Short mmCIF file of C-alpha atoms in Angstrom, two decimals:
data_model
loop_
_atom_site.label_atom_id
_atom_site.label_comp_id
_atom_site.label_asym_id
_atom_site.label_seq_id
_atom_site.Cartn_x
_atom_site.Cartn_y
_atom_site.Cartn_z
CA MET A 1 75.44 74.71 111.31
CA CYS A 2 72.42 73.07 112.76
CA LEU A 3 69.12 74.62 112.78
CA GLY A 4 67.95 74.70 116.36
CA ASP A 5 69.45 75.32 119.83
CA TRP A 6 71.30 72.32 121.10
CA PRO A 7 72.50 72.05 124.61
CA SER A 8 75.46 69.82 123.31
CA ARG A 9 77.22 69.34 120.15
CA PRO A 10 74.66 67.56 117.60
CA PRO A 11 75.15 63.79 116.73
CA GLN A 12 77.35 63.04 113.74
CA ASN A 13 77.23 60.20 111.17
CA LYS A 14 80.67 58.63 111.57
CA SER A 15 80.46 57.09 107.87
CA SER A 16 79.34 60.10 106.06
CA GLY A 17 80.56 62.88 108.25
CA GLU A 18 76.97 64.51 108.21
CA ILE A 19 75.52 66.21 111.09
CA ILE A 20 72.06 65.06 112.01
CA CYS A 21 69.59 67.68 113.25
CA ARG A 22 66.67 67.09 115.41
CA CYS A 23 64.07 69.62 116.55
CA ARG A 24 62.02 69.69 119.80
CA THR A 25 58.46 70.95 119.55
CA ARG A 26 56.87 73.09 121.99
CA LYS A 27 54.32 71.78 124.56
CA SER A 28 50.71 71.91 123.35
CA ASN A 29 47.57 69.85 123.51
CA VAL A 30 47.14 69.69 119.62
CA ARG A 31 48.75 66.80 117.78
CA SER A 32 51.17 67.55 115.03
CA ARG A 33 49.97 66.80 111.39
CA HIS A 34 52.57 64.02 111.25
CA GLY A 35 50.95 62.04 114.08
CA PHE A 36 53.76 62.83 116.73
CA GLN A 37 52.77 64.04 120.36
CA ASN A 38 54.07 67.45 120.67
CA ASN A 39 57.22 67.71 123.01
CA GLN A 40 58.79 64.74 121.36
CA VAL A 41 62.13 64.62 119.58
CA VAL A 42 61.18 64.34 115.94
CA PRO A 43 63.93 63.54 113.25
CA THR A 44 64.04 66.24 110.53
CA THR A 45 66.48 66.95 107.73
CA ILE A 46 69.93 65.73 107.52
CA CYS A 47 72.23 68.83 107.04
CA ARG A 48 74.64 67.97 104.37
CA VAL A 49 76.70 71.02 105.32
CA VAL A 50 79.48 70.09 107.50
CA LEU A 51 81.80 67.31 105.75
CA ALA A 52 84.55 68.85 107.30
CA ARG A 53 85.88 70.00 110.77
CA VAL A 54 83.12 71.19 113.09
CA PRO A 55 83.80 74.02 115.74
CA PRO A 56 83.07 72.78 119.30
CA ASN A 57 80.42 75.27 119.71
CA CYS A 58 78.54 74.28 116.64
CA GLN A 59 75.15 74.82 118.39
CA ARG A 60 75.57 78.57 118.35
CA PHE A 61 75.58 78.77 114.50
CA ARG A 62 72.37 78.86 112.41
CA ARG A 63 72.90 78.57 108.52
CA LEU A 64 71.01 81.20 106.34
CA ASP A 65 69.70 80.87 102.95
CA SER A 66 70.85 83.45 100.74
CA LYS A 67 67.32 84.31 99.87
CA ALA A 68 66.01 84.55 103.27
CA THR A 69 64.13 87.74 103.94
CA GLY A 70 62.53 89.23 107.04
CA PHE A 71 65.76 90.78 108.77
CA LYS A 72 65.66 93.83 110.54
CA LEU A 73 68.99 95.21 109.86
CA SER A 74 70.20 94.00 106.63
CA GLY A 75 68.33 96.53 104.51
CA ALA A 76 69.60 99.43 106.41
CA LEU A 77 73.36 98.15 106.40
CA THR A 78 72.89 97.74 102.49
CA GLY A 79 71.64 101.29 102.32
CA VAL A 80 74.52 102.79 104.27
CA PHE A 81 76.95 100.70 102.30
CA VAL A 82 75.57 102.11 99.02
CA THR A 83 75.50 105.43 100.31
CA ALA A 84 79.12 105.44 101.40
CA LEU A 85 80.18 104.21 97.99
CA VAL A 86 78.20 107.00 96.12
CA LEU A 87 79.62 109.63 98.40
CA VAL A 88 83.30 108.77 97.52
CA PRO A 89 83.74 110.44 94.09
CA SER A 90 82.42 113.86 95.22
CA THR A 91 84.13 113.86 98.63
CA ALA A 92 87.27 112.74 97.01
CA GLN A 93 87.71 115.98 95.02
CA LYS A 94 88.85 117.82 98.28
CA PHE A 95 92.05 117.09 100.02
CA ILE A 96 92.17 117.36 103.78
CA ALA A 97 94.89 117.33 106.35
CA ILE A 98 94.82 114.70 109.06
CA GLY A 99 98.01 115.50 111.18
CA PRO A 100 100.88 114.92 109.12
CA PHE A 101 98.85 113.25 106.44
CA ASN A 102 97.32 114.73 103.30
CA VAL A 103 94.57 112.66 101.93
CA ASN A 104 91.36 113.22 99.97
CA GLY A 105 88.11 113.44 101.61
CA GLY A 106 86.85 110.03 100.19
CA THR A 107 89.36 108.45 102.71
CA LEU A 108 86.98 109.26 105.41
CA VAL A 109 84.20 107.49 103.81
CA PHE A 110 85.35 104.69 101.78
CA PRO A 111 86.58 102.52 104.80
CA LEU A 112 83.02 102.36 106.20
CA THR A 113 82.32 100.07 103.21
CA PHE A 114 84.87 97.68 104.52
CA ILE A 115 83.48 97.78 108.06
CA ILE A 116 79.97 97.26 106.88
CA ASN A 117 81.10 94.47 104.42
CA ALA A 118 82.89 92.65 107.54
CA VAL A 119 79.64 93.07 109.59
CA LEU A 120 77.56 91.52 106.80
CA THR A 121 79.75 88.53 106.24
CA GLU A 122 80.21 88.06 109.95
CA VAL A 123 76.34 87.98 110.85
CA TYR A 124 74.73 86.66 107.43
CA GLY A 125 77.61 84.93 105.79
CA TYR A 126 79.45 85.22 102.36
CA ALA A 127 76.43 84.75 99.98
CA ARG A 128 74.52 87.71 101.34
CA ALA A 129 77.61 89.90 101.56
CA ARG A 130 78.50 89.13 97.99
CA ARG A 131 74.96 90.19 96.89
CA VAL A 132 75.47 93.50 98.72
CA ILE A 133 78.84 93.97 96.95
CA TRP A 134 77.21 93.42 93.56
CA THR A 135 74.57 95.95 94.55
CA GLY A 136 76.88 98.64 95.45
CA LEU A 137 78.83 98.10 92.01
CA ALA A 138 75.74 98.47 90.17
CA CYS A 139 74.96 101.62 92.08
CA GLN A 140 78.28 102.97 91.41
CA VAL A 141 78.13 102.27 87.54
CA PHE A 142 74.45 103.97 87.79
CA ALA A 143 75.75 106.99 89.60
CA ALA A 144 78.81 107.48 87.16
CA LEU A 145 76.54 107.28 84.17
CA THR A 146 74.08 109.77 85.64
CA TYR A 147 76.81 112.29 86.24
CA TRP A 148 78.32 111.80 82.78
CA ILE A 149 75.18 112.18 81.08
CA VAL A 150 74.02 115.26 82.91
CA GLY A 151 77.57 116.69 82.44
CA LEU A 152 77.10 116.26 78.57
CA TRP A 153 73.76 117.67 78.49
CA PRO A 154 73.55 121.35 77.24
CA ALA A 155 73.34 123.69 80.20
CA ALA A 156 70.66 126.27 80.54
CA PRO A 157 71.54 129.70 79.30
CA PHE A 158 71.60 131.22 82.82
CA TRP A 159 73.68 128.69 84.28
CA HIS A 160 77.38 129.26 84.26
CA ASP A 161 78.89 126.60 86.47
CA GLN A 162 79.48 123.84 84.10
CA ALA A 163 83.20 123.94 84.86
CA ALA A 164 82.61 123.58 88.56
CA PHE A 165 80.14 120.84 87.99
CA MET A 166 82.51 118.80 85.87
CA ALA A 167 85.43 119.52 88.27
CA VAL A 168 83.50 117.99 91.34
CA LEU A 169 81.25 115.29 89.71
CA GLY A 170 82.69 114.63 86.23
CA VAL A 171 84.96 111.51 86.39
CA ALA A 172 87.55 110.77 83.84
CA PRO A 173 87.09 107.23 82.26
CA ARG A 174 90.56 105.90 83.59
CA ILE A 175 89.69 106.95 87.21
CA ALA A 176 86.28 105.35 86.86
CA LEU A 177 87.76 102.10 85.83
CA ALA A 178 90.29 102.25 88.49
CA SER A 179 87.73 102.88 91.16
CA LEU A 180 85.45 100.00 89.99
CA THR A 181 88.20 97.53 89.56
CA ALA A 182 89.95 98.36 92.94
CA TYR A 183 86.45 98.24 94.71
CA PHE A 184 85.59 94.70 93.25
CA CYS A 185 88.89 93.11 94.24
CA GLY A 186 89.13 94.75 97.60
CA GLU A 187 85.84 94.06 98.81
CA PHE A 188 85.54 90.38 97.62
CA ALA A 189 88.98 89.67 99.19
CA ASN A 190 87.82 91.36 102.58
CA SER A 191 84.66 89.18 102.71
CA VAL A 192 86.27 85.90 101.51
CA ILE A 193 89.36 86.30 104.05
CA LEU A 194 86.93 87.10 107.00
CA SER A 195 84.53 84.15 106.01
CA LYS A 196 87.44 81.63 106.10
CA MET A 197 88.94 82.99 109.05
CA LYS A 198 85.63 82.88 111.06
CA PHE A 199 85.42 79.02 110.09
CA ALA A 200 88.97 78.37 110.96
CA GLN A 201 88.43 80.08 114.43
CA GLY A 202 85.43 78.33 115.09
CA GLY A 203 83.56 81.65 114.99
CA LYS A 204 84.91 82.96 118.42
CA THR A 205 84.43 86.32 119.59
CA GLY A 206 86.57 88.76 121.79
CA LEU A 207 90.01 89.33 120.52
CA THR A 208 89.79 86.51 118.03
CA GLN A 209 87.13 88.27 116.16
CA ALA A 210 88.73 91.49 116.28
CA TRP A 211 91.90 89.90 114.71
CA ARG A 212 89.73 88.63 111.70
CA PHE A 213 87.98 91.85 111.20
CA ALA A 214 91.44 93.60 111.35
CA ALA A 215 93.30 91.01 109.15
CA SER A 216 90.56 91.01 106.49
CA SER A 217 90.22 94.66 106.40
CA PHE A 218 94.06 95.30 106.09
CA ILE A 219 94.46 92.82 103.13
CA GLY A 220 91.43 94.11 101.48
CA GLN A 221 92.31 97.82 101.74
CA PHE A 222 95.76 97.05 100.58
CA ILE A 223 94.48 95.28 97.53
CA ASP A 224 92.05 98.22 96.89
CA THR A 225 94.40 100.93 97.18
CA SER A 226 97.23 98.97 95.17
CA VAL A 227 94.83 98.02 92.15
CA PHE A 228 93.49 101.89 92.10
CA MET A 229 96.94 103.43 92.18
CA ALA A 230 98.22 101.15 89.53
CA VAL A 231 95.22 101.33 87.14
CA ALA A 232 94.75 105.18 87.77
CA PHE A 233 98.02 106.67 87.98
CA ALA A 234 100.70 104.09 86.43
CA GLY A 235 102.63 106.28 83.95
CA ALA A 236 101.42 109.40 85.25
CA LEU A 237 103.32 109.65 88.58
CA ALA A 238 106.80 108.63 89.13
CA ALA A 239 107.19 105.11 90.79
CA THR A 240 108.51 106.56 94.18
CA ASP A 241 105.74 109.12 94.18
CA LEU A 242 103.06 106.23 93.26
CA VAL A 243 104.33 103.98 96.13
CA LYS A 244 104.50 106.81 98.77
CA THR A 245 101.22 108.17 98.01
CA GLY A 246 99.31 104.55 98.10
CA LEU A 247 101.13 103.66 101.22
CA THR A 248 99.93 106.91 102.87
CA ILE A 249 96.39 106.30 101.86
CA TRP A 250 96.43 102.62 102.94
CA LEU A 251 98.01 103.39 106.44
CA VAL A 252 95.22 106.08 106.86
CA LYS A 253 92.49 103.49 106.15
CA VAL A 254 94.28 100.83 108.47
CA LEU A 255 94.38 103.28 111.25
CA TYR A 256 90.71 104.02 110.58
CA GLY A 257 89.97 100.49 110.69
CA VAL A 258 91.82 99.90 113.99
CA VAL A 259 90.15 102.88 115.86
CA ALA A 260 86.61 101.44 114.63
CA LEU A 261 87.43 97.87 115.88
CA PRO A 262 85.67 98.18 119.36
CA LEU A 263 82.54 99.39 117.47
CA SER A 264 82.43 97.28 114.61
CA THR A 265 82.75 94.05 116.67
CA ARG A 266 80.21 94.96 119.20
CA PHE A 267 77.87 96.17 116.55
CA ALA A 268 78.26 92.75 114.70
CA ASN A 269 77.55 90.76 117.83
CA TRP A 270 74.51 93.07 118.73
CA ALA A 271 73.32 92.23 115.18
CA LYS A 272 73.54 88.79 115.66
CA ARG A 273 71.17 88.89 118.80
CA VAL A 274 68.83 91.16 117.04
CA GLU A 275 68.48 89.00 113.87
CA GLY A 276 68.89 85.70 115.83
CA ILE A 277 71.48 84.48 113.03
CA ASP A 278 75.07 83.66 113.41
CA HIS A 279 76.29 82.29 109.92
CA LEU A 280 79.22 80.04 109.62
CA ASP A 281 80.40 79.25 105.99
CA ALA A 282 81.72 75.74 105.73
CA PRO A 283 84.48 75.64 102.88
CA GLY A 284 83.09 72.48 101.38
CA ALA A 285 79.56 74.05 101.09
CA THR A 286 80.40 77.56 100.12
CA ASN A 287 81.44 78.49 96.64
CA TYR A 288 83.61 81.72 96.86
CA SER A 289 83.30 82.66 93.23
CA PRO A 290 82.11 86.30 92.88
CA PHE A 291 79.91 85.23 90.02
CA PRO A 292 76.94 83.47 91.66
CA ALA A 293 74.83 83.24 88.37
CA LEU A 294 77.74 80.96 86.89
CA PHE A 295 78.40 79.04 90.11
CA LYS A 296 75.60 78.57 92.69
CA ASP A 297 76.59 77.76 96.16
CA SER A 298 74.98 75.39 98.53
CA GLN A 299 73.06 78.26 100.22
CA SER A 300 71.58 79.44 96.86
CA ARG A 301 70.63 75.70 95.78
CA GLY A 302 68.99 75.12 99.19
CA ALA A 303 67.11 78.40 98.82
CA ASP A 304 66.10 77.48 95.13
CA LYS A 305 64.62 74.09 96.37
CA LYS A 306 62.52 75.91 99.11
CA SER A 307 61.06 78.68 96.77
#
């Protein structure tokens, strides 16, 4: 919440509920441009962020403007996120056996997007995770359109694998719509739930952090699977088969997430140390709308003023 490292909880204005932040400059023989001697406590900006309950370990958190740059890991995480999304349609064409379960190959890849989304929200906050979700959606649409155009283009006379190409990379419009809709609903649910749980839990780590990673993923995956099965196969499969198949896919994804919990939580905490950021979304200061162009949250407004 407060920019700077405080040895104790920062002072609070009792009348307005605002958190007052101060910064301590480093020792130097040079006078500051404001005329203060260095190593003095200089009043700075009043953060109009926390107008609600403040976690007792507030000094650990540093807020992040949604347009901030210069982070070491966010670009790589976004790249892996998008790559996993683009791989799903092609890997989903093959069904594989995992013990008693028969699932498509995309089930091995797609849960990675929920894990990376959780890490992005945990480290950088909801606003930045939202931008990555939209980036992934745009890349999915671009990939689908590319496969569709290439599939419609007349083949070379010597090439006789058009049927195989369409079987693997050709996507029916209904399946494409189901996939995009499910992705949109599931990923945003995952990010919003984790963001709100982190604030409610005071940003605690350990088992508490693992619980919010698991809960947000379970609910997000359930929404994703339910929407996809309903849009893609409603009317094409019997109701019992629809439910059984959907539950099987969801359970495999849940198991995937549980097994990955020790790695995902440790990676998130490591990323916080590397980036020097641990963003906490305050409900009164964060607009959870998926459409930032229509409703800008406080992070975006703050970034706009600085730019």
